[in-house]
Each structure stands twice: as C-alpha cells, then as structure tokens.
mmCIF file of C-alpha atoms in Angstrom:
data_model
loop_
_atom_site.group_PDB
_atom_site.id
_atom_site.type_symbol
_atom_site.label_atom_id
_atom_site.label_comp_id
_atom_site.label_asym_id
_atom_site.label_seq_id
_atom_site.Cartn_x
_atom_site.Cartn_y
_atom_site.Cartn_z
ATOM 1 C CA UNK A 34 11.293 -53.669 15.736
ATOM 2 C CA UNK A 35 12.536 -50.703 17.522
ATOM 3 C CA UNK A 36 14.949 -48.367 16.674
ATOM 4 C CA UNK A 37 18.121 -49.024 17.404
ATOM 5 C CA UNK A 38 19.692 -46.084 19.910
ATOM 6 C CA UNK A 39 22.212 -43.668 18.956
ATOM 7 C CA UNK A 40 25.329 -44.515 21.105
ATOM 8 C CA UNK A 41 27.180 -41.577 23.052
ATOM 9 C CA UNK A 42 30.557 -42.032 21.024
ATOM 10 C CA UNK A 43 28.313 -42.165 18.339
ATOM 11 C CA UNK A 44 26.707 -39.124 18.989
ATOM 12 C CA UNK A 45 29.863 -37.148 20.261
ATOM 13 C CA UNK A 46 31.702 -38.079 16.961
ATOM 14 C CA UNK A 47 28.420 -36.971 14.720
ATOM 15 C CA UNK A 48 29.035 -33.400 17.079
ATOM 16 C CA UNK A 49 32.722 -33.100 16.401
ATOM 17 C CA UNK A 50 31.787 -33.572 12.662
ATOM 18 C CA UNK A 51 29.806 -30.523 12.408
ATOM 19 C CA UNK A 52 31.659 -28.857 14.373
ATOM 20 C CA UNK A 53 34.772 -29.127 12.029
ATOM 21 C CA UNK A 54 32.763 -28.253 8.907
ATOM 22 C CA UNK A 55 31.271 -25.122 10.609
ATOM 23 C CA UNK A 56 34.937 -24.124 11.636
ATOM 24 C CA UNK A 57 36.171 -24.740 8.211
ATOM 25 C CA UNK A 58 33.539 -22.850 6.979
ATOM 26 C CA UNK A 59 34.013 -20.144 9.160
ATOM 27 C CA UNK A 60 37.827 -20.013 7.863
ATOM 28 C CA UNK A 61 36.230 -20.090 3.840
ATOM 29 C CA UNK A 62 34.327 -17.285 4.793
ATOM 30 C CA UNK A 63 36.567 -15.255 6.684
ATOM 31 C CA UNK A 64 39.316 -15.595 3.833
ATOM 32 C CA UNK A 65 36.920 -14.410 1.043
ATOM 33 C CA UNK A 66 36.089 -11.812 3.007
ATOM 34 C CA UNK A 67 40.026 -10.780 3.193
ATOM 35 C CA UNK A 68 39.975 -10.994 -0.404
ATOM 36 C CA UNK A 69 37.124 -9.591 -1.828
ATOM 37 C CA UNK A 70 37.277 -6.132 1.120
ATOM 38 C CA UNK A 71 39.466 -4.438 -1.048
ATOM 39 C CA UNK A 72 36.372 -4.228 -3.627
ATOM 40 C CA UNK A 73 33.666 -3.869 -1.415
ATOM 41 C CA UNK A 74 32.890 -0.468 -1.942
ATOM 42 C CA UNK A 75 33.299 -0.466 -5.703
ATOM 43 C CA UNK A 76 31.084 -3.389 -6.222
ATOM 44 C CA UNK A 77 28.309 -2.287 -3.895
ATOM 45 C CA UNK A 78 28.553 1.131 -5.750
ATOM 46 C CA UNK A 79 28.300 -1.017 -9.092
ATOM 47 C CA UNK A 80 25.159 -2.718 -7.858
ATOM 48 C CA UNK A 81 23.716 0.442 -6.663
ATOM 49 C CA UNK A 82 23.743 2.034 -10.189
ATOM 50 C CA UNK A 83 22.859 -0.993 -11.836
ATOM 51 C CA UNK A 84 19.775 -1.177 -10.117
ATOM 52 C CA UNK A 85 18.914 2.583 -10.190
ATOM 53 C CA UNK A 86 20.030 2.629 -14.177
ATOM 54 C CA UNK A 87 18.552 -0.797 -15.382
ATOM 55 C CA UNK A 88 14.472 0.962 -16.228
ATOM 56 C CA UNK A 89 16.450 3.222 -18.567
ATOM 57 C CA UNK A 90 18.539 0.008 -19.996
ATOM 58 C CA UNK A 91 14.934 -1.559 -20.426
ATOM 59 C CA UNK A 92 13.239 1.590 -22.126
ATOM 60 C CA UNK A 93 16.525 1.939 -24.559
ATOM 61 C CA UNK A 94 16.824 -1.817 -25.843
ATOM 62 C CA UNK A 95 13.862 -2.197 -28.003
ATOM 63 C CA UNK A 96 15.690 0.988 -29.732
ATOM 64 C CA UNK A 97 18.834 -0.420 -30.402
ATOM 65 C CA UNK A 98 17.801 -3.845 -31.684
ATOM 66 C CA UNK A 99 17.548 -5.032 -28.403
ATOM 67 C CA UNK A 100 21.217 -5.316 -28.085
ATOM 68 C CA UNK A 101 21.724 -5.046 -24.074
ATOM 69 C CA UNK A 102 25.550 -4.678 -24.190
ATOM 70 C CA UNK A 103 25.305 -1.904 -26.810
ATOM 71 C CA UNK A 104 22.363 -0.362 -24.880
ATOM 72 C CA UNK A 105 24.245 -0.713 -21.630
ATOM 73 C CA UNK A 106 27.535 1.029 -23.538
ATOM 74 C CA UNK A 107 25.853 3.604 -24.606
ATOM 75 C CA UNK A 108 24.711 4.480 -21.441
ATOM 76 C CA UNK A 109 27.906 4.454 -19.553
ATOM 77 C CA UNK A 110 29.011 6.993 -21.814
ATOM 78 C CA UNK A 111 26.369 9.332 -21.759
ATOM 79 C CA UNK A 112 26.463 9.284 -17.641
ATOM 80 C CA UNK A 113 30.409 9.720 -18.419
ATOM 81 C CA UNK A 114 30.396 12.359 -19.953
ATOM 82 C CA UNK A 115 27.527 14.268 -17.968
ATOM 83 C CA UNK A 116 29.928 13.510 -15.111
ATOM 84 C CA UNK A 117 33.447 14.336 -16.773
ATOM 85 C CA UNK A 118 32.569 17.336 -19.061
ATOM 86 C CA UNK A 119 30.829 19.705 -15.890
ATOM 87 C CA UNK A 120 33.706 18.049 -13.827
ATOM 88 C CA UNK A 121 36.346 19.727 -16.516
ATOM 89 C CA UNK A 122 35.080 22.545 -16.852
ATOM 90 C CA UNK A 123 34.838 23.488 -13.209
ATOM 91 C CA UNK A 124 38.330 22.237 -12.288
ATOM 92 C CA UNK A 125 39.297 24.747 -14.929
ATOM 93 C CA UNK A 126 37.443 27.085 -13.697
ATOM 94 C CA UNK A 127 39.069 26.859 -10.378
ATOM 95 C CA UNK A 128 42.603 26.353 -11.769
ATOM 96 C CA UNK A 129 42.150 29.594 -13.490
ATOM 97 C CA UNK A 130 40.496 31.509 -10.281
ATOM 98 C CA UNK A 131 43.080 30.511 -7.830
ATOM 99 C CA UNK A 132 46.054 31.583 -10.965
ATOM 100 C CA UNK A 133 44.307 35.081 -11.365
ATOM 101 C CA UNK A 134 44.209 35.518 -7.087
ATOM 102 C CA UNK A 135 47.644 34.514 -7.021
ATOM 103 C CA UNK A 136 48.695 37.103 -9.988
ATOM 104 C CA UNK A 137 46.323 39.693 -7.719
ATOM 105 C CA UNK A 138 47.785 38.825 -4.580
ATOM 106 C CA UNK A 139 51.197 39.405 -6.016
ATOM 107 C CA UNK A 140 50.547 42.777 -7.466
ATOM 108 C CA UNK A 141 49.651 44.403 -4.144
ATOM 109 C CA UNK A 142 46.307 45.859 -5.900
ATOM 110 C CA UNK A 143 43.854 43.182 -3.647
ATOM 111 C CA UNK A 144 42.069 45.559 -1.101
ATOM 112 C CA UNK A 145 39.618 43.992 1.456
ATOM 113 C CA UNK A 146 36.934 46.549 1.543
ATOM 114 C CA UNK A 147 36.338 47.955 5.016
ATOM 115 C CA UNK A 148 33.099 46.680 7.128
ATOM 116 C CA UNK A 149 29.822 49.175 7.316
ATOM 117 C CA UNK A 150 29.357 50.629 11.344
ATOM 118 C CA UNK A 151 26.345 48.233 11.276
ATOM 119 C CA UNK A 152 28.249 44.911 11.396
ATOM 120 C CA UNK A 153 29.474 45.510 14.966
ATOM 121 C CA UNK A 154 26.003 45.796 16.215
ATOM 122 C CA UNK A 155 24.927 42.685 15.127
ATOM 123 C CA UNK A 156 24.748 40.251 18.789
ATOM 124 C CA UNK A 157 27.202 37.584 20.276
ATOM 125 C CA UNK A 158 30.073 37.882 17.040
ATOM 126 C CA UNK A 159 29.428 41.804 15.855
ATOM 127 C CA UNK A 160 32.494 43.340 17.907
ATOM 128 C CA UNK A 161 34.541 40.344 16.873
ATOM 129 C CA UNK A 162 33.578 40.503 13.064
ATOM 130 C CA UNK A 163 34.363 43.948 13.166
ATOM 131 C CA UNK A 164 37.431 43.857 14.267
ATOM 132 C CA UNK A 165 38.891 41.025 12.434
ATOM 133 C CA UNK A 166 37.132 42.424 8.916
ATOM 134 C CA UNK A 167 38.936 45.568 9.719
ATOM 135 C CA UNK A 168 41.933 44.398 10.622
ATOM 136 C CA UNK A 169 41.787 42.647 6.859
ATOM 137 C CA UNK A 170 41.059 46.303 5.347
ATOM 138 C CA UNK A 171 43.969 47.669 6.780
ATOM 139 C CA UNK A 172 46.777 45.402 7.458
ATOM 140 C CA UNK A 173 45.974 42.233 5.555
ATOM 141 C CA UNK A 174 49.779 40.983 5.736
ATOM 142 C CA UNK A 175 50.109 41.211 9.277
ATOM 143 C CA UNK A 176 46.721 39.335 9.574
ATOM 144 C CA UNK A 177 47.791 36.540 6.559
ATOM 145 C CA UNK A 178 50.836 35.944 9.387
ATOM 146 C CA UNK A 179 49.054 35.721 12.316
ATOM 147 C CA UNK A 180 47.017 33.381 10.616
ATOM 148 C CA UNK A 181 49.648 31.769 8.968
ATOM 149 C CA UNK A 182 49.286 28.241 10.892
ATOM 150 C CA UNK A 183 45.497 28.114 10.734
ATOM 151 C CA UNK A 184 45.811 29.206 7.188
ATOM 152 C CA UNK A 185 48.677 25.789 6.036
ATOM 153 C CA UNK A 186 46.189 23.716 8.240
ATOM 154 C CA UNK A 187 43.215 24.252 6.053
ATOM 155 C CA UNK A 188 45.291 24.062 3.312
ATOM 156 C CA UNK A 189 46.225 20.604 4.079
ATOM 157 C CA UNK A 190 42.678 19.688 4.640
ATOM 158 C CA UNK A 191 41.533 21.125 1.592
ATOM 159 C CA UNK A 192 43.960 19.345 -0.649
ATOM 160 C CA UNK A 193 43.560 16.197 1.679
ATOM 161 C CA UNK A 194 39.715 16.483 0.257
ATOM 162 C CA UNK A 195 40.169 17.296 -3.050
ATOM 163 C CA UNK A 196 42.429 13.921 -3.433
ATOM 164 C CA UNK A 197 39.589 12.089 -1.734
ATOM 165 C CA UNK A 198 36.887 14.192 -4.089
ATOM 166 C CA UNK A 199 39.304 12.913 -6.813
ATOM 167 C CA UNK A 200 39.474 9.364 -5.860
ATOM 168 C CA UNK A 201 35.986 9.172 -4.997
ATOM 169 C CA UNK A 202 35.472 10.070 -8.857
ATOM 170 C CA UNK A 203 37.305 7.529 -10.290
ATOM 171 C CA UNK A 204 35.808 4.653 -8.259
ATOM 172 C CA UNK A 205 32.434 6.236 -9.378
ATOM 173 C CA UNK A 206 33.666 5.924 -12.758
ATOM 174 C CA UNK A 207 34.984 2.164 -12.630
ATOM 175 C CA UNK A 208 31.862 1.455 -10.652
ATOM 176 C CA UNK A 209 29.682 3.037 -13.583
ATOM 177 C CA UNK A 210 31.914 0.354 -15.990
ATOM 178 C CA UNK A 211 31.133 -2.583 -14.089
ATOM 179 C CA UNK A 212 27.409 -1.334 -13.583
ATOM 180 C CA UNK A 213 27.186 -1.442 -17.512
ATOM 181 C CA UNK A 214 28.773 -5.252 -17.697
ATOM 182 C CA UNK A 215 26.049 -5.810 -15.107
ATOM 183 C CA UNK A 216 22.957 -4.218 -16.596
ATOM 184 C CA UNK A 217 24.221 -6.133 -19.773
ATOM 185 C CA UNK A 218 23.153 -9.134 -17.914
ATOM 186 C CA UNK A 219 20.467 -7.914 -16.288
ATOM 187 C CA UNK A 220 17.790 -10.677 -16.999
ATOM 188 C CA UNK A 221 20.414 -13.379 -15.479
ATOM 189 C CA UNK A 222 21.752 -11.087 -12.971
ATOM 190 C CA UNK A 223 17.380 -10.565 -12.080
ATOM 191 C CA UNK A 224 16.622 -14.366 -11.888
ATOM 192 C CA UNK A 225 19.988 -15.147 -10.018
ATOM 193 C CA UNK A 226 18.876 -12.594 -7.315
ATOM 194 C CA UNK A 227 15.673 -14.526 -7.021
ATOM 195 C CA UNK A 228 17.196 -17.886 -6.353
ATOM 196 C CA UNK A 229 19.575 -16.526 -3.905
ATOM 197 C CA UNK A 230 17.355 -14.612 -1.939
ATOM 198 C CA UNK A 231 14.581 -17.881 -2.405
ATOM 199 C CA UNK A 232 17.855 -19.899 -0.790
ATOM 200 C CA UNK A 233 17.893 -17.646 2.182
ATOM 201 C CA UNK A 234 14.195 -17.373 3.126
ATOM 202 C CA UNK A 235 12.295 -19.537 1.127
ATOM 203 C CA UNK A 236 10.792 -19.672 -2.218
ATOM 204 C CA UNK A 237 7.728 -17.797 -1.629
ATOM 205 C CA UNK A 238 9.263 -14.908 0.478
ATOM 206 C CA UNK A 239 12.667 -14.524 -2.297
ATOM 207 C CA UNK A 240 10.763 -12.622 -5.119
ATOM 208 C CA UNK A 241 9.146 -10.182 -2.853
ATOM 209 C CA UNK A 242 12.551 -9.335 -1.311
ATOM 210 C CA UNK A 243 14.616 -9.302 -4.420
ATOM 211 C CA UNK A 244 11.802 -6.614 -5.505
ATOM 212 C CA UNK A 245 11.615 -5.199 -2.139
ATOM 213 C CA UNK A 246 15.346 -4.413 -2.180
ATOM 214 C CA UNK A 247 15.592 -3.299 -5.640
ATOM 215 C CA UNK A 248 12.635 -0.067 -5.315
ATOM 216 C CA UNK A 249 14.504 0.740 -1.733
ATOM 217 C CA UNK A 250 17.502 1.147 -3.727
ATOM 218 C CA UNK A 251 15.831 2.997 -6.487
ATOM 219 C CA UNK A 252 13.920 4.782 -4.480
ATOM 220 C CA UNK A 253 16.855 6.368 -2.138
ATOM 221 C CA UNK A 254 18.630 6.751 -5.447
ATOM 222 C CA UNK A 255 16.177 8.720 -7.212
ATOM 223 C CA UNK A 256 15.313 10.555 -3.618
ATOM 224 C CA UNK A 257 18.204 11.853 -2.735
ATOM 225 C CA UNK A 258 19.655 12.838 -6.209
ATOM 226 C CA UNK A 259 16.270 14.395 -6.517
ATOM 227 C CA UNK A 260 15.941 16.193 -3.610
ATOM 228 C CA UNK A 261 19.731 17.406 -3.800
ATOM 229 C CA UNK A 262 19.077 18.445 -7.307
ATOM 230 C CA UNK A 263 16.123 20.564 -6.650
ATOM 231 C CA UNK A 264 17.711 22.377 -3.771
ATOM 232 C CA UNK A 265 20.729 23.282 -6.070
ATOM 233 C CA UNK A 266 18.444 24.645 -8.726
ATOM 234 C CA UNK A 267 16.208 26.710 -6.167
ATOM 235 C CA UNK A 268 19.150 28.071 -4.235
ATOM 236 C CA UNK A 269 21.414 28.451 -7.343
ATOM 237 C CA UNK A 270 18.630 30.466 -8.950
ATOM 238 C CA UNK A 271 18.522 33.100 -6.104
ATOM 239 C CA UNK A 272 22.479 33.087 -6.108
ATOM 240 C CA UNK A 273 22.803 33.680 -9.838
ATOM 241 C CA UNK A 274 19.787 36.474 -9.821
ATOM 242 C CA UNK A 275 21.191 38.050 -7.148
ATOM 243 C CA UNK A 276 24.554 38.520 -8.358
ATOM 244 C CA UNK A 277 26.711 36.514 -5.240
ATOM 245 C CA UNK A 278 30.377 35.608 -6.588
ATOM 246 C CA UNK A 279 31.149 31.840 -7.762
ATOM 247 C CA UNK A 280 26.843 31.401 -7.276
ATOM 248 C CA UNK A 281 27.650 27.841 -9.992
ATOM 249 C CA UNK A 282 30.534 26.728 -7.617
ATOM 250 C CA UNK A 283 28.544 27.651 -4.969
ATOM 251 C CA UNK A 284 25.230 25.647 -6.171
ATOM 252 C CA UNK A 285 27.711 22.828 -6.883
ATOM 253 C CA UNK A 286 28.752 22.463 -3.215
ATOM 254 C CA UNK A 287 24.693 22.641 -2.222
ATOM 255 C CA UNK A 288 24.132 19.645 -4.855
ATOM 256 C CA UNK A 289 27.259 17.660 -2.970
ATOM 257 C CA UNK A 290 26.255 18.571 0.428
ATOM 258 C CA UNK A 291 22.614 17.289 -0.394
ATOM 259 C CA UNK A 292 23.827 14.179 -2.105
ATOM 260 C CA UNK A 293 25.829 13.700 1.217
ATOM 261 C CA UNK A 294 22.754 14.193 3.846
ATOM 262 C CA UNK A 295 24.239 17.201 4.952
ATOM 263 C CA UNK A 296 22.205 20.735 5.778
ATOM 264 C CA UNK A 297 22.226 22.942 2.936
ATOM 265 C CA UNK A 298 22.541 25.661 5.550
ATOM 266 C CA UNK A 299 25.865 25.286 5.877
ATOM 267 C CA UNK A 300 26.423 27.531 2.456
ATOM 268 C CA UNK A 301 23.427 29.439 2.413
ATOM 269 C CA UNK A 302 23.536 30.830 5.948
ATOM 270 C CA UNK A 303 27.606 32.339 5.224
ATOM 271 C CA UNK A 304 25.959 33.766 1.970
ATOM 272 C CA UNK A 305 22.732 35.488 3.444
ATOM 273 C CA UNK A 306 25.415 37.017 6.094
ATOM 274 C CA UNK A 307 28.035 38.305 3.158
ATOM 275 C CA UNK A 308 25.352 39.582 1.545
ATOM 276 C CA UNK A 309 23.690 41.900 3.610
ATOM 277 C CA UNK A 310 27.238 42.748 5.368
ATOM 278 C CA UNK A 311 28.013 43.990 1.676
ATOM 279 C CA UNK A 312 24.676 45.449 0.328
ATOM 280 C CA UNK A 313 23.339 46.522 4.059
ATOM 281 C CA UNK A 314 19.938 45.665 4.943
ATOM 282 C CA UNK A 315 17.044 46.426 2.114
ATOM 283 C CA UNK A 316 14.185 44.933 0.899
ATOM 284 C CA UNK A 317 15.526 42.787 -2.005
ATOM 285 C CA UNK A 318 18.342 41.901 0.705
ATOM 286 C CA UNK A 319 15.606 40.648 2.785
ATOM 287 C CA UNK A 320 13.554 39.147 0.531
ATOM 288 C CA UNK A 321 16.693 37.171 -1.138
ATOM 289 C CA UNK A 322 18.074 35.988 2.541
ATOM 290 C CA UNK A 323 13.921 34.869 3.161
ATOM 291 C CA UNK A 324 13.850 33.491 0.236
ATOM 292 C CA UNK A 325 17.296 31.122 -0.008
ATOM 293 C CA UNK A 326 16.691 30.451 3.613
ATOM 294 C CA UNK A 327 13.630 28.343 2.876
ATOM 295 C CA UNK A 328 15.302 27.049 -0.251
ATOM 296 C CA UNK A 329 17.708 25.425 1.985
ATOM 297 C CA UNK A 330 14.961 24.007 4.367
ATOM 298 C CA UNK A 331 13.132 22.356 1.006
ATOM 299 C CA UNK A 332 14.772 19.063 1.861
ATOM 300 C CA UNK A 333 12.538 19.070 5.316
ATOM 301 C CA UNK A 334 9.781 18.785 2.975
ATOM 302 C CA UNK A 335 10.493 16.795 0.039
ATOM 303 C CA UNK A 336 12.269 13.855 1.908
ATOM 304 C CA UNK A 337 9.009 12.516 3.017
ATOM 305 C CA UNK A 338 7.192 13.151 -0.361
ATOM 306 C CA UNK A 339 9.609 11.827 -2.468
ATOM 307 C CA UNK A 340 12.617 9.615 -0.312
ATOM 308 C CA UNK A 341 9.878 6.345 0.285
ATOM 309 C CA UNK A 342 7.746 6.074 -3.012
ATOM 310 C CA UNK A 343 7.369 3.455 -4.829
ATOM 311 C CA UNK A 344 8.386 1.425 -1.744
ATOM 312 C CA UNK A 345 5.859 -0.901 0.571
ATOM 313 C CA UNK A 346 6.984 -0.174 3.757
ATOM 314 C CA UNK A 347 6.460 3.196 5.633
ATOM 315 C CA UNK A 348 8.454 5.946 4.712
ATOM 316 C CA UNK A 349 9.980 6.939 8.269
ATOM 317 C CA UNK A 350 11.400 3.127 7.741
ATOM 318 C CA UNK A 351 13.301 4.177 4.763
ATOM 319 C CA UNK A 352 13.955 7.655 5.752
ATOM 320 C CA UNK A 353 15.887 6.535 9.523
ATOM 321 C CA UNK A 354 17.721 4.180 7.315
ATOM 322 C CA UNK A 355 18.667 6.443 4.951
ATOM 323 C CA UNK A 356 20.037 9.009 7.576
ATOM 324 C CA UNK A 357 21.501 6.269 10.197
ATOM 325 C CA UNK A 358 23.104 4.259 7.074
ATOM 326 C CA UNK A 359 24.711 7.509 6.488
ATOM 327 C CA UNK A 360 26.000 8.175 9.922
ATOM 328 C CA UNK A 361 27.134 4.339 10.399
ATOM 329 C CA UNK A 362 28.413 3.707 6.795
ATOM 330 C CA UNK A 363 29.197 7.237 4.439
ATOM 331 C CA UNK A 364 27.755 7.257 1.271
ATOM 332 C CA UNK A 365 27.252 3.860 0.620
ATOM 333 C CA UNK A 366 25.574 3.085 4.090
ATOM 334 C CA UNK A 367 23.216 5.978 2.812
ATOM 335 C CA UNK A 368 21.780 2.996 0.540
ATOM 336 C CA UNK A 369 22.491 -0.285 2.482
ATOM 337 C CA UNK A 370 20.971 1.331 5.476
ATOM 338 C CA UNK A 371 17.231 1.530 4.125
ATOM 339 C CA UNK A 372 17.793 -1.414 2.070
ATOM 340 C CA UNK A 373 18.429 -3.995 5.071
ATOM 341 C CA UNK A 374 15.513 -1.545 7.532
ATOM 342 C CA UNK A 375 13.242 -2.198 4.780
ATOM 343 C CA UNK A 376 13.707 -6.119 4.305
ATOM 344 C CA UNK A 377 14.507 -6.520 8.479
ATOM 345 C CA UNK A 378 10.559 -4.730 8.648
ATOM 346 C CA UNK A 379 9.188 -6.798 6.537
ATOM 347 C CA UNK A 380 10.689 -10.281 7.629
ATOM 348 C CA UNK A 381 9.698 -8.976 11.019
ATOM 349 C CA UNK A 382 5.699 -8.538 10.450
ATOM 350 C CA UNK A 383 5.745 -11.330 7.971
ATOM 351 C CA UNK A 384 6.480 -13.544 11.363
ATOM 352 C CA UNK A 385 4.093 -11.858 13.421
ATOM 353 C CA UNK A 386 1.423 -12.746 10.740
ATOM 354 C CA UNK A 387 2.515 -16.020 10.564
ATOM 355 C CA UNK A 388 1.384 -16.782 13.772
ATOM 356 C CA UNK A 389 -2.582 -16.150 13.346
ATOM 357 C CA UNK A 390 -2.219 -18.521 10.284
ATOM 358 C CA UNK A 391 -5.190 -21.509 11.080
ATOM 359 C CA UNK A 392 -6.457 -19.152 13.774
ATOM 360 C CA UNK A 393 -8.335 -16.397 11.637
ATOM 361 C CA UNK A 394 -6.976 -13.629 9.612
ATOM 362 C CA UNK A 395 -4.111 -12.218 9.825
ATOM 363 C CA UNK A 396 -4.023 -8.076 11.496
ATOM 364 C CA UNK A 397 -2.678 -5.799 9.093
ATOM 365 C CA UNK A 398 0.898 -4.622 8.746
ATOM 366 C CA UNK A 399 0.816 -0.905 9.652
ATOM 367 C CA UNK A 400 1.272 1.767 7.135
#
C-alpha cells in the first residue's frame, strides 16, 4: 500500500507546533539568561581556576588520604593567603607613604629639586619639561593651583580604580571558593563536561573538545601569569639594583599590566626618563635604561614560546585569541577568546577532512 499523504492543515498545524516550542524555548532561555548574568563573570572566573588549579588538586590527593574536599581546602587557602598577605602589606605600605607625604607636604620642608641644563635639549618635549620641572622647583603652590582641576580629576580616577582593583579582588576571592567546591568534584564535574560537549557535537568529537578546551585554558593561564611574572622579576631586579624609589610597587604595577595584556613600557619608559633626568647620562645610566628596556620587550618573545604549549592547534590561533578576547571581553575574554578560536579551528578542519572520507586520505591540518 502506499503511504498515505500528509495533508496541508496537517502539515501547517505540525509547523505551528514547532514553532511554539522554539518560541517558548527561546523565552526559557532568554529568562535564565536574566537570571544567571548577574554571576556570569564570577562563575566563568571559578571555572577558569578550576581548570588551571585541578593538576595541583590531583598531585596533592594521594597526600592527604585522597580526600578531594580537604585537598581542594587546603588549596584555597594557600592561594588566599599568597593573594591577601602581599595584598596587606602593600596597602599598608601605601597608607603609610601617602600619611608621611601628607605630614611632608604640610611642613613646607618638600623641595622639588631643580632640572639639570641638559633636560631642555632633549627634542619635541625638552623646552616644555623644563619649564614645567622648574616651575615645580620654584613655585610649587602656584603650580599645585593651576593644576588644581587636572589634579581632583585624577584623583577621582584613581580612587574610581582602586574601588574597582578592590572589587575585582573580592570576586577573585569568591571565585577561588567556588573553584575549590568545584575541583572537589572534579571527576564528576570531568565526565559531565564530556557528555555535554558529546551532546553538542557528537560522541566521538566531545572528549577531544572537553580536552581541547581545558589545555587552552591552562595554557593561557599558565602563559600569561608566566610571562607577566617573569617580566616583573627581570624589570624589578634592575629597579631594586639600581636604587629607583617604590622599585616593589613599581614591579607590582609591571606584574598587573602584564596580567592585563598591556605594554610593560608604559612604566619602564617614565622610569628610564626619571632616571637619567636625575643621575644625567653615564654608563651604568645607559646600561640600566638598555637593559630594562629589553626587559620590557621580553613578552615579544616569550608569548610565542610559552602562550600555545601544550595545546594542538597553532599558536598564532591561541595567541589572536588571547589578545582579541582581551580587547572584546577584559580579563575574562583574555581566556574565552582562545578557548572558543581554538575549538571554532578545530571544528572547522575537522569538516574539511570529513569530506575526503571514502575518497582517499584525508590532507593534513596545518601546523
């Protein structure tokens, strides 16, 4: 017998069916969304350092009975406290500088010392430099006045970013809480990733990009930490051998500006300049302004030695997702960027290949 045809009311009605589930999913969606946005960005964050801290969850357990939560507790804490204690101590630091200023300021025994001759030979901002620096020297009220306005401004954007510094630090710690529940359960967190990401593609495909997105995520993590961390050490060496003022607060805002994709330039350059307006140009000037200008190059160099290992797919994949994540999305975006690059790359030459399948062998995904 044949089959019997599908009517046009029938059809139509089947349509309108589908049509009202997709809206009403649509509307599910779009109200979770409402709900969970408020916790976006401290979940994401919580993901992020459960995935870069989980090896270290797996190394400790076998030492501590195998006890995940303990082992997971434990190392909350210790990242706590490397966080909080340096985080103390430098907001003291800075409480007491900007109290001892205040006392000098007060006193009327704060002298700006006047420029050296040579400063307004130096081209395009010498004259300029000069001027204002010896304006400072000799009538640093009148100048405070005249700069009065520019002078609340930046103060208003510099307490405007120490409350977002602030706030910034205690999402990081609440994220670093729920990363702990989360490396607790890693082993069901692990095989739930599987089956979601084996629901999306298909099974054969969701392993390699659960694993796929878990070494991006380590590897931009461990990259840029790195790399930040090395720059502060090589430039905060020269600072502290050299003698420059606040060369630890100073190597702080190198490690933050490296963290945050940012040129390292942008302290080392003002430094080189104070320097040799203060100490005049000789040798060890010279070879200290040579020698942190590099430094604060190094990142040109170690991005693409360190940013993609441990990661199969090119490393100017992960590194333009690293950098445009950052532009697009802050911090975060920094690791969702190369995450989603990474997995779009390989979906994309997985169905290139999949079209030589029954016809010969496939070509080879470039490297």
């Amino acid at each position: 017998m044949l089959p019997t045809p599908i009517s046009e009311k029938a059809l139509s009605r089947g349509m309108l069916d589908v049509l009202i589930r997709a809206g009403l999913i649509a509307v599910l969606v779009v109200f979770c969304f409402q709900i969970f946005r408020p916790f976006f960005d401290l979940l994401v964050w919580s993901l992020i350092l459960a995935i870069t801290l989980y090896p270290l969850q797996v190394k400790l357990s076998p030492m501590l009975g195998n006890k995940d939560g303990r082992t997971a507790t434990l190392i909350v804490l210790v990242v706590i406290g490397i966080i909080m204690v340096p985080t103390y101590l430098l907001g003291v630091a800075m409480a007491e500088s900007v109290e001892n200023g205040m006392t000098l300021v007060k006193s009327g025994e704060f002298k700006v010392p006047p420029p050296a001759e040579s400063v307004a030979s130096w081209p395009l901002v010498g004259k300029q430099l000069y001027a204002f620096w010896m304006q400072a020297a000799t009538d640093l009220t009148g100048l405070v006045m005249k700069l009065s306005p520019q002078i609340k401004d930046f103060s208003l954007v510099l307490l405007g970013a120490a409350a977002g510094l602030g706030k910034g630090l205690l999402i990081f710690v609440f994220a670093l809480i729920i990363a702990g529940i989360i490396m607790a359960f890693g082993e069901e967190g692990s095989r739930s990733a599987v089956q979601i990401a084996s629901r999306i593609f298909n099974p054969e495909k969701g392993p390699q990009v659960t694993a796929l997105c878990t070494s991006t995520i380590r590897a931009v993590a461990q990259g840029v930490v790195g790399i930040a961390f090395i720059q502060m050490l090589l430039i905060g060496v020269g600072f502290v051998l050299k003698g420059v003022p606040a060369a630890g607060l100073l190597a702080l805002g190198v490690l933050l500006l490296g963290i945050m994709q940012l040129p390292a330039t942008l302290i080392t350059v003002p430094v080189i300049v104070f320097v040799i307006a203060t100490e005049g140009a000789s040798v060890a000037t010279i070879v200290f302004s040579i020698y942190v200008f590099v430094a604060g190059l190094a990142d040109n160099v170690l991005k693409p030695l360190l940013l993609g290992r441990g990661v199969d797919v090119p490393m100017p994949v992960v590194l333009i997702g690293a950098l445009g994540g950052m532009v697009s999305g802050g911090v975060i975006g920094l690791f969702i960027g190369p995450v989603m690059l990474a997995v779009g790359y390989q979906l994309f030459w997985q169905w290139v290949e999949d079209q030589y399948q029954g016809s010969g062998p496939a070509d080879q995904k470039p490297v």
